[in-house]
Coordinates of C-alpha atoms and ligand atoms in Angstrom, one line a residue:
M1 CA 125.4 129.7 97.0
E2 CA 122.6 131.3 95.0
K3 CA 119.5 129.0 94.8
I4 CA 118.8 128.1 91.2
R5 CA 116.3 125.3 90.4
R6 CA 118.1 122.1 89.6
T7 CA 117.9 120.7 86.1
K8 CA 118.4 116.9 85.7
I9 CA 121.2 116.1 83.3
V10 CA 118.9 114.3 80.9
D11 CA 116.9 117.5 80.5
L12 CA 119.9 119.8 80.6
L13 CA 121.5 118.1 77.6
K14 CA 118.5 119.0 75.5
R15 CA 118.5 122.7 76.3
T16 CA 119.7 125.3 73.9
D17 CA 119.1 128.5 75.8
Y18 CA 122.8 129.2 76.0
G19 CA 123.8 131.9 78.4
S20 CA 121.2 130.8 81.0
K21 CA 122.2 130.3 84.6
V22 CA 121.7 126.6 85.5
N23 CA 122.1 124.3 88.5
V24 CA 123.2 120.7 88.2
K25 CA 124.0 118.2 90.9
G26 CA 125.5 114.8 90.6
W27 CA 128.4 112.4 91.1
V28 CA 131.8 112.9 89.5
R29 CA 132.7 110.3 87.0
T30 CA 136.1 111.7 86.0
K31 CA 138.1 114.9 86.3
R32 CA 140.9 115.9 84.0
G33 CA 142.6 119.1 83.7
S34 CA 145.4 121.4 82.6
K35 CA 147.1 124.3 84.3
T36 CA 144.3 126.6 83.6
V37 CA 141.1 124.7 83.3
N38 CA 139.5 121.4 84.6
F39 CA 136.8 119.3 83.0
I40 CA 134.5 117.3 85.3
A41 CA 132.2 114.7 83.8
L42 CA 129.1 114.7 86.0
N43 CA 126.4 112.1 86.2
D44 CA 123.1 112.2 88.1
G45 CA 121.6 108.9 87.1
S46 CA 118.9 110.4 84.9
T47 CA 120.8 109.3 81.8
I48 CA 123.9 107.3 80.8
K49 CA 125.3 110.6 79.5
N50 CA 127.4 112.9 81.6
V51 CA 127.5 116.7 81.4
Q52 CA 130.8 118.4 81.2
I53 CA 131.5 121.0 83.9
V54 CA 134.2 123.4 83.0
A55 CA 136.0 124.9 86.0
D56 CA 138.8 127.4 86.0
E57 CA 141.8 126.2 87.9
E58 CA 142.6 129.5 89.4
K59 CA 139.1 130.3 90.7
F60 CA 138.4 126.8 92.1
S61 CA 141.9 125.5 93.0
E62 CA 141.1 124.5 96.6
T63 CA 137.7 123.0 95.8
L64 CA 139.0 121.1 92.8
K65 CA 141.6 119.3 95.0
Q66 CA 138.7 117.7 96.8
I67 CA 136.8 116.7 93.6
T68 CA 137.7 113.1 92.9
T69 CA 135.9 110.3 91.1
G70 CA 132.8 109.5 93.1
A71 CA 132.4 112.8 94.9
C72 CA 129.0 114.5 95.0
I73 CA 128.8 118.1 94.0
N74 CA 126.4 120.9 93.4
V75 CA 127.2 123.4 90.6
N76 CA 125.8 126.7 89.5
G77 CA 127.0 127.9 86.2
V78 CA 126.2 129.1 82.7
L79 CA 124.9 126.8 80.0
V80 CA 127.2 127.1 77.0
E81 CA 127.4 125.4 73.6
S82 CA 130.1 122.8 73.7
P83 CA 133.0 122.9 71.3
G84 CA 133.8 119.2 72.1
A85 CA 132.7 116.4 69.9
G86 CA 129.8 114.2 71.2
Q87 CA 128.3 116.7 73.5
S88 CA 126.0 119.6 72.7
V89 CA 126.2 121.6 75.9
E90 CA 128.4 122.1 78.9
V91 CA 128.3 124.2 82.0
Q92 CA 130.8 126.9 82.8
A93 CA 131.1 126.7 86.6
E94 CA 130.5 129.8 88.6
D95 CA 130.0 128.3 92.0
I96 CA 130.8 124.7 93.2
E97 CA 129.7 123.2 96.5
I98 CA 130.9 119.8 97.6
Y99 CA 128.1 117.7 99.1
G100 CA 130.3 114.7 99.8
T101 CA 134.0 114.0 99.1
C102 CA 135.0 110.6 98.0
P103 CA 138.3 109.1 99.5
Q104 CA 140.7 107.2 97.4
D105 CA 139.5 103.8 98.6
Y106 CA 136.2 104.2 96.8
P107 CA 135.6 100.7 95.4
M108 CA 134.2 101.8 92.1
Q109 CA 137.2 104.0 91.4
K110 CA 138.7 102.2 88.5
K111 CA 137.2 101.5 85.1
G112 CA 136.9 98.0 83.7
Q113 CA 136.4 96.2 87.1
S114 CA 135.0 92.7 86.7
F115 CA 131.3 92.1 87.5
E116 CA 132.3 89.5 90.0
Y117 CA 134.3 92.2 91.9
M118 CA 131.5 94.6 91.7
R119 CA 129.0 92.2 93.2
Q120 CA 130.9 92.5 96.5
Y121 CA 129.9 96.2 96.4
A122 CA 126.3 95.9 95.2
H123 CA 125.5 99.0 97.2
L124 CA 128.0 101.1 95.2
R125 CA 128.0 99.3 91.8
L126 CA 124.6 101.0 91.2
R127 CA 126.5 104.2 90.5
T128 CA 128.4 102.8 87.6
N129 CA 127.5 103.3 84.0
T130 CA 126.6 99.7 83.3
F131 CA 124.3 99.3 86.3
G132 CA 122.7 102.7 85.6
A133 CA 121.9 101.5 82.1
V134 CA 120.6 98.1 83.3
L135 CA 118.4 99.6 86.0
R136 CA 116.9 102.2 83.8
I137 CA 116.1 99.5 81.3
R138 CA 114.7 97.3 84.1
H139 CA 112.4 100.2 85.1
N140 CA 111.3 100.6 81.5
M141 CA 110.5 96.9 81.1
A142 CA 108.3 97.1 84.2
I143 CA 106.4 100.0 82.6
A144 CA 106.1 98.2 79.3
I145 CA 104.7 95.1 81.0
H146 CA 102.0 97.1 82.8
K147 CA 101.2 99.0 79.6
F148 CA 101.0 95.9 77.4
F149 CA 98.5 94.2 79.7
H150 CA 96.5 97.3 80.6
D151 CA 96.0 98.1 76.9
K152 CA 94.8 94.6 76.3
G153 CA 92.2 94.8 79.1
F154 CA 94.0 92.6 81.6
F155 CA 93.7 93.5 85.3
Y156 CA 96.7 93.7 87.6
F157 CA 96.0 91.1 90.2
H158 CA 97.9 90.8 93.5
S159 CA 98.6 87.2 94.5
P160 CA 99.9 86.6 98.0
I161 CA 103.5 86.3 98.8
I162 CA 103.0 84.1 101.9
T163 CA 101.3 80.9 101.0
A164 CA 100.5 77.4 102.2
S165 CA 100.6 75.7 98.8
D166 CA 103.5 74.7 96.6
C167 CA 102.4 75.7 93.0
E168 CA 105.2 74.0 91.1
G169 CA 105.2 71.0 93.5
A170 CA 109.0 71.1 93.4
G171 CA 109.4 71.5 97.2
E172 CA 111.8 74.5 96.7
M173 CA 110.1 76.8 99.3
F174 CA 111.4 79.0 101.9
Q175 CA 109.5 78.6 105.1
V176 CA 107.8 81.5 106.9
T177 CA 107.6 81.2 110.7
T178 CA 107.7 83.1 113.9
K179 CA 108.5 80.0 115.8
N180 CA 111.7 79.7 117.9
L181 CA 113.7 77.4 115.7
Y182 CA 115.8 76.3 118.6
D183 CA 112.9 75.1 120.6
L184 CA 110.3 73.5 118.3
K185 CA 107.2 71.7 119.6
K186 CA 107.0 68.3 118.1
D187 CA 104.4 65.4 118.2
E188 CA 105.3 61.9 119.2
N189 CA 106.4 61.1 115.7
G190 CA 108.9 64.0 115.7
K191 CA 106.8 66.1 113.4
I192 CA 106.7 69.8 114.1
I193 CA 103.4 71.1 115.5
Y194 CA 102.4 74.3 113.8
D195 CA 99.2 75.0 115.7
D196 CA 100.9 77.8 117.7
D197 CA 102.8 79.3 114.8
F198 CA 101.6 82.6 113.4
F199 CA 99.4 81.2 110.7
G200 CA 98.6 78.0 112.6
K201 CA 100.0 76.0 109.7
M202 CA 103.2 75.6 107.8
T203 CA 103.6 78.5 105.4
S204 CA 106.2 79.6 102.9
L205 CA 107.2 82.3 100.4
T206 CA 105.4 81.7 97.1
V207 CA 107.2 80.1 94.1
S208 CA 104.5 81.4 91.8
G209 CA 101.3 83.4 91.9
Q210 CA 99.6 81.1 89.3
L211 CA 97.2 79.2 91.5
E212 CA 95.7 82.4 92.9
G213 CA 96.0 84.0 89.4
E214 CA 93.7 81.2 88.2
L215 CA 91.1 82.4 90.7
G216 CA 91.5 85.9 89.3
A217 CA 91.1 84.8 85.7
T218 CA 88.1 82.7 86.4
S219 CA 86.3 85.7 87.8
L220 CA 87.8 88.8 86.0
G221 CA 88.5 87.0 82.7
Q222 CA 92.0 88.0 82.2
I223 CA 94.6 89.1 84.8
Y224 CA 98.3 89.3 85.3
T225 CA 100.4 89.2 88.4
F226 CA 103.8 90.9 88.7
G227 CA 105.6 90.3 91.9
P228 CA 108.5 88.7 93.7
T229 CA 108.8 84.9 93.8
F230 CA 111.2 82.7 95.8
R231 CA 112.8 79.4 95.1
A232 CA 115.2 77.6 97.3
E233 CA 116.7 75.7 94.5
N234 CA 120.4 75.2 95.1
S235 CA 121.4 76.1 91.5
N236 CA 124.4 78.2 91.2
T237 CA 123.9 79.2 87.6
P238 CA 124.0 82.5 85.7
R239 CA 120.2 82.0 85.1
H240 CA 118.9 81.3 88.6
L241 CA 118.1 83.6 91.6
A242 CA 116.5 82.6 94.9
E243 CA 114.4 85.8 94.7
F244 CA 113.2 86.8 91.3
W245 CA 110.3 88.7 89.8
M246 CA 107.7 87.0 87.7
I247 CA 104.9 88.2 85.4
E248 CA 102.1 85.7 85.2
P249 CA 99.1 86.4 82.9
E250 CA 96.2 84.0 83.3
V251 CA 93.3 84.0 80.8
A252 CA 89.9 82.4 80.7
F253 CA 88.8 80.6 77.5
I254 CA 92.2 80.7 75.9
D255 CA 93.5 77.8 73.8
M256 CA 97.1 76.7 73.1
D257 CA 97.5 78.6 69.8
E258 CA 96.2 81.8 71.4
L259 CA 98.4 81.3 74.4
M260 CA 101.5 81.0 72.2
D261 CA 100.4 84.1 70.3
L262 CA 100.1 86.0 73.5
E263 CA 103.6 84.9 74.6
E264 CA 105.2 86.0 71.4
E265 CA 103.3 89.3 71.1
F266 CA 104.2 90.1 74.8
I267 CA 107.9 89.5 74.5
K268 CA 108.1 91.4 71.2
Y269 CA 106.3 94.3 72.7
C270 CA 108.8 94.5 75.6
V271 CA 111.8 94.3 73.3
K272 CA 110.4 96.9 71.0
W273 CA 109.7 99.1 73.9
A274 CA 113.3 98.9 74.9
L275 CA 114.5 99.8 71.4
D276 CA 112.1 102.7 71.3
N277 CA 112.6 104.1 74.8
C278 CA 116.1 103.0 76.0
Q279 CA 118.2 104.0 73.0
D280 CA 121.1 105.6 74.8
D281 CA 121.4 102.8 77.4
L282 CA 121.2 100.1 74.7
E283 CA 123.8 101.8 72.6
F284 CA 126.1 101.9 75.6
L285 CA 125.6 98.2 76.4
N286 CA 126.0 97.3 72.7
K287 CA 129.3 99.1 72.7
M288 CA 130.6 98.0 76.1
I289 CA 129.0 94.6 76.9
D290 CA 127.8 92.8 73.7
K291 CA 128.5 94.1 70.2
T292 CA 125.6 92.0 68.8
L293 CA 123.0 93.2 71.2
L294 CA 121.1 95.6 69.1
E295 CA 121.2 93.3 66.1
R296 CA 119.8 90.5 68.3
L297 CA 117.0 92.6 69.7
Q298 CA 116.0 93.8 66.1
S299 CA 116.0 90.3 64.9
V300 CA 113.7 89.1 67.7
I301 CA 111.0 91.6 66.9
S302 CA 111.1 91.0 63.2
T303 CA 111.1 87.2 63.0
D304 CA 108.3 84.7 63.7
F305 CA 109.1 82.4 66.5
V306 CA 109.3 78.7 65.6
R307 CA 106.6 76.6 67.2
L308 CA 107.1 72.9 67.6
S309 CA 106.2 70.0 69.8
Y310 CA 108.5 68.6 72.4
T311 CA 108.5 65.3 70.4
E312 CA 109.6 67.1 67.2
G313 CA 112.3 68.9 69.2
I314 CA 113.6 65.6 70.6
K315 CA 113.8 64.3 67.0
I316 CA 116.0 67.2 66.0
L317 CA 118.3 66.7 68.9
E318 CA 118.5 63.0 68.2
Q319 CA 119.4 63.8 64.6
A320 CA 122.1 66.2 65.9
V321 CA 123.6 63.4 68.0
A322 CA 123.5 61.1 65.0
D323 CA 125.3 63.8 63.0
G324 CA 128.1 63.9 65.6
H325 CA 127.0 66.7 67.9
K326 CA 128.2 66.2 71.5
F327 CA 125.8 67.0 74.4
E328 CA 126.8 66.6 78.0
F329 CA 123.5 64.9 78.8
P330 CA 122.1 62.2 76.6
V331 CA 119.0 62.8 74.5
S332 CA 115.9 60.7 74.8
W333 CA 112.1 61.2 74.7
G334 CA 110.8 61.9 78.2
M335 CA 113.8 63.7 79.5
D336 CA 113.7 67.3 80.7
L337 CA 115.7 69.5 78.3
A338 CA 118.9 70.9 79.7
S339 CA 120.1 74.3 78.8
E340 CA 122.5 72.9 76.2
H341 CA 119.6 71.2 74.4
E342 CA 117.4 74.3 74.4
R343 CA 120.3 76.5 73.2
Y344 CA 121.1 74.0 70.4
L345 CA 117.6 74.3 69.1
V346 CA 117.5 78.1 69.3
E347 CA 121.0 79.1 68.5
E348 CA 122.2 76.4 66.1
H349 CA 119.3 74.7 64.5
F350 CA 116.6 77.4 64.0
K351 CA 118.6 80.5 64.9
K352 CA 115.5 82.1 66.3
P353 CA 113.3 81.9 69.4
V354 CA 111.4 78.6 69.7
I355 CA 108.1 77.9 71.5
L356 CA 108.0 74.2 72.4
N357 CA 104.7 72.6 73.5
D358 CA 103.1 69.3 74.4
Y359 CA 105.6 68.0 76.9
P360 CA 105.7 64.6 78.6
K361 CA 103.4 64.9 81.6
E362 CA 106.1 63.4 83.9
I363 CA 108.4 66.4 83.6
K364 CA 105.7 69.1 84.0
A365 CA 103.5 70.3 86.9
F366 CA 100.3 68.7 88.0
Y367 CA 97.9 71.5 86.8
M368 CA 98.7 71.2 83.0
K369 CA 95.9 70.0 80.7
Q370 CA 96.4 66.4 79.7
N371 CA 96.3 65.5 76.0
E372 CA 94.3 62.6 74.7
D373 CA 97.5 60.5 74.0
G374 CA 97.7 60.0 77.8
K375 CA 101.4 60.9 77.6
T376 CA 101.7 64.6 77.1
V377 CA 100.3 67.8 78.5
Q378 CA 99.6 71.2 77.0
G379 CA 102.6 72.9 78.5
T380 CA 104.6 75.5 76.6
D381 CA 108.1 76.9 77.1
V382 CA 109.6 79.8 75.2
L383 CA 113.3 79.3 74.5
F384 CA 115.5 82.3 73.7
P385 CA 119.0 82.7 72.4
Q386 CA 121.6 83.2 75.2
I387 CA 119.0 82.6 77.8
G388 CA 117.3 79.2 77.2
E389 CA 113.9 79.1 78.9
I390 CA 112.4 82.6 79.3
I391 CA 108.7 81.6 79.7
G392 CA 107.0 78.6 81.1
G393 CA 103.2 78.2 80.7
S394 CA 100.3 75.9 79.9
I395 CA 96.7 75.4 79.3
R396 CA 95.3 74.2 82.7
E397 CA 93.5 71.0 83.4
A398 CA 89.9 72.2 83.8
D399 CA 88.4 68.8 84.4
Y400 CA 87.9 68.1 88.1
D401 CA 88.3 64.3 87.9
K402 CA 91.4 64.4 85.7
L403 CA 93.0 67.0 87.9
M404 CA 92.2 65.1 91.0
Q405 CA 93.7 61.9 89.5
R406 CA 96.9 63.7 88.7
I407 CA 97.1 65.2 92.2
N408 CA 96.7 61.7 93.7
E409 CA 99.3 60.2 91.3
L410 CA 101.8 62.8 92.4
N411 CA 100.8 62.5 96.1
I412 CA 100.3 66.2 96.4
P413 CA 98.9 67.1 99.8
M414 CA 95.5 68.4 99.1
K415 CA 94.4 69.6 102.5
D416 CA 95.5 73.2 101.7
M417 CA 94.3 73.1 98.1
W418 CA 90.6 72.7 98.4
W419 CA 90.0 76.2 97.3
Y420 CA 92.0 75.6 94.1
L421 CA 89.8 72.5 93.3
D422 CA 86.7 74.6 93.8
T423 CA 87.5 76.4 90.5
R424 CA 87.0 73.1 88.8
K425 CA 83.9 72.3 90.9
Y426 CA 82.0 75.5 90.4
G427 CA 81.7 76.7 86.8
S428 CA 85.0 75.3 85.6
C429 CA 86.3 76.9 82.4
P430 CA 89.1 76.3 80.0
H431 CA 91.9 78.6 80.8
G432 CA 95.7 79.0 80.7
G433 CA 98.6 81.3 81.2
F434 CA 102.3 81.6 81.6
G435 CA 105.1 83.0 83.7
L436 CA 107.9 85.2 82.4
G437 CA 111.0 85.5 84.5
F438 CA 111.5 89.2 84.7
E439 CA 115.3 89.0 85.2
R440 CA 115.7 86.6 82.3
L441 CA 113.9 89.2 80.1
I442 CA 116.3 91.8 81.4
L443 CA 119.3 89.6 80.7
F444 CA 118.1 89.2 77.1
V445 CA 117.4 92.9 76.6
T446 CA 120.7 94.1 78.2
G447 CA 123.0 91.5 76.9
M448 CA 124.3 91.0 80.4
Q449 CA 125.7 87.5 81.1
N450 CA 124.8 86.9 84.7
I451 CA 121.4 87.2 86.3
R452 CA 123.1 88.5 89.5
D453 CA 123.9 91.7 87.5
V454 CA 120.4 92.6 86.4
I455 CA 118.8 93.0 89.8
P456 CA 120.0 95.5 92.3
F457 CA 120.6 93.1 95.2
P458 CA 120.7 89.5 94.1
R459 CA 119.7 86.6 96.4
T460 CA 121.5 83.4 95.7
P461 CA 122.8 80.4 97.8
K462 CA 125.0 81.8 100.5
T463 CA 124.5 85.4 99.6
A464 CA 122.0 87.7 101.2
E465 CA 124.2 90.8 101.8
F466 CA 122.7 94.3 101.5
Ligands
LIG501 O1 108.6 77.5 84.4 P1 108.2 78.1 85.7 O2 108.7 77.3 86.9 O3 106.7 78.2 85.7 C1 105.8 78.6 86.7 O4 106.2 79.0 87.8 C2 104.4 78.7 86.3 N1 103.6 78.7 87.5 C3 104.2 79.9 85.4 C4 102.7 80.0 85.0 O5 102.3 79.2 84.1 N2 102.0 80.9 85.4 O6 108.8 79.6 85.9 C5 108.4 80.5 84.9 C6 109.6 81.4 84.5 C7 110.7 80.6 83.9 O7 110.4 80.3 82.5 C8 111.9 81.5 84.1 O8 111.9 82.5 83.1 C9 111.6 82.1 85.5 O9 110.2 81.9 85.7 N3 112.3 81.4 86.5 C10 113.4 81.9 87.2 N4 114.1 83.0 87.0 C11 115.1 83.3 87.8 N5 115.5 82.4 88.8 C12 114.9 81.3 89.0 N6 115.3 80.5 90.0 C13 113.8 81.0 88.2 N7 112.9 79.9 88.1 C14 112.0 80.2 87.1
LIG502 MG1 109.7 76.0 83.6

């Protein structure tokens, strides 16, 4: 076969030099034909759009028999203006090489398979239209995030993945060890001795890069982390993964209003980026997955988020109960809001994103700045339609004694946290930051319903295939 330089389909569809010889390679989406001519819809992952390959039955009859959905082919042909609606160009095939045939048991053969079914074939579902769209958007969101922070003068800061401290204090960590788990050395009280383990102490995968992020912010001024985080919480929900990606900006000298401004500006920037750069994929998802997607994305970038205190939020929920609204979990001051409460505030009461702040200290992490009322801390959660909590953040307690007091009250083991306390001991400064769950952002931007379907290979309780 004559060697012609490959054109990606995304670029080919923009060309108008009809009559040129072109080469395309890709996977067959569909093939339909008549007695004289066959139409192959070819996709190479560069765009949601397919290019149509027109192949004469007579010329390619033997080859065409082997071309089924999923097969991978290499085509030389002539670029021609397409008479068909909805496509500008097509390729009149002159030479077709089959790279890989695709037998009839190809699991992604049929259209309209359920997402649950496709999860069993996470290695092949990537080739479907929906996952192509989701993953191109995912890539774009990562680029938008780096661009947003870089343009604002934040530094990308790499926090460690293996750590000896539990940032959120929730004890949901996966241990990291090279010890033989069948033959553990224990002391007389039955406690495992870690002296001879790789790190000489108990270590885990991080649940958050925040604590180290604070070290970055108190030296570089403003940083952000963007990396994988791990939580062994046994929650089988459409919003939780055991391995997810988090973006954690941390800023010196920031106060609560500025922090909420940053949260709002950041999310709007990402959503606008998607609207500006992922038009084809969003249109596809709007058509196939969620007919209100584009409208919802537009509405988020054009409305001011509501800002209110946890206490005011509880009052609204109590009023809803008094008016006859039924929640599964009862509402009272001091409780942690369940997803149903968050969604009531966002979807029914305000009908726009809500930033809550000043939470009861009992339901938030040890590092949050304590308010003067002695009851609340300067924590902030951003609540989104469909998603619930998308961001969690806070102003940090910068006062050494107050922080120490909270650590003692909560019995947090301090022997591995001396370095964190040093930030408060040496030149302590007011600072704060937040964490955005990357997959929750992708859920919102794509309109997908389950977090397992916005990451290539999801990790959830009892699933670590692929
Ligand atoms: O609210 P979280 O637990 O906050 C922190 O980890 C802070 N250290 C962040 C900070 O202030 N720097 O988690 C932050 C966000 C949540 O709002 C949610 O979007 C996401 O991380 N998240 C999860 N996403 C998927 N699966 C899980 N299991 C998640 N747990 C949290
Ligand atoms: Mg949270």
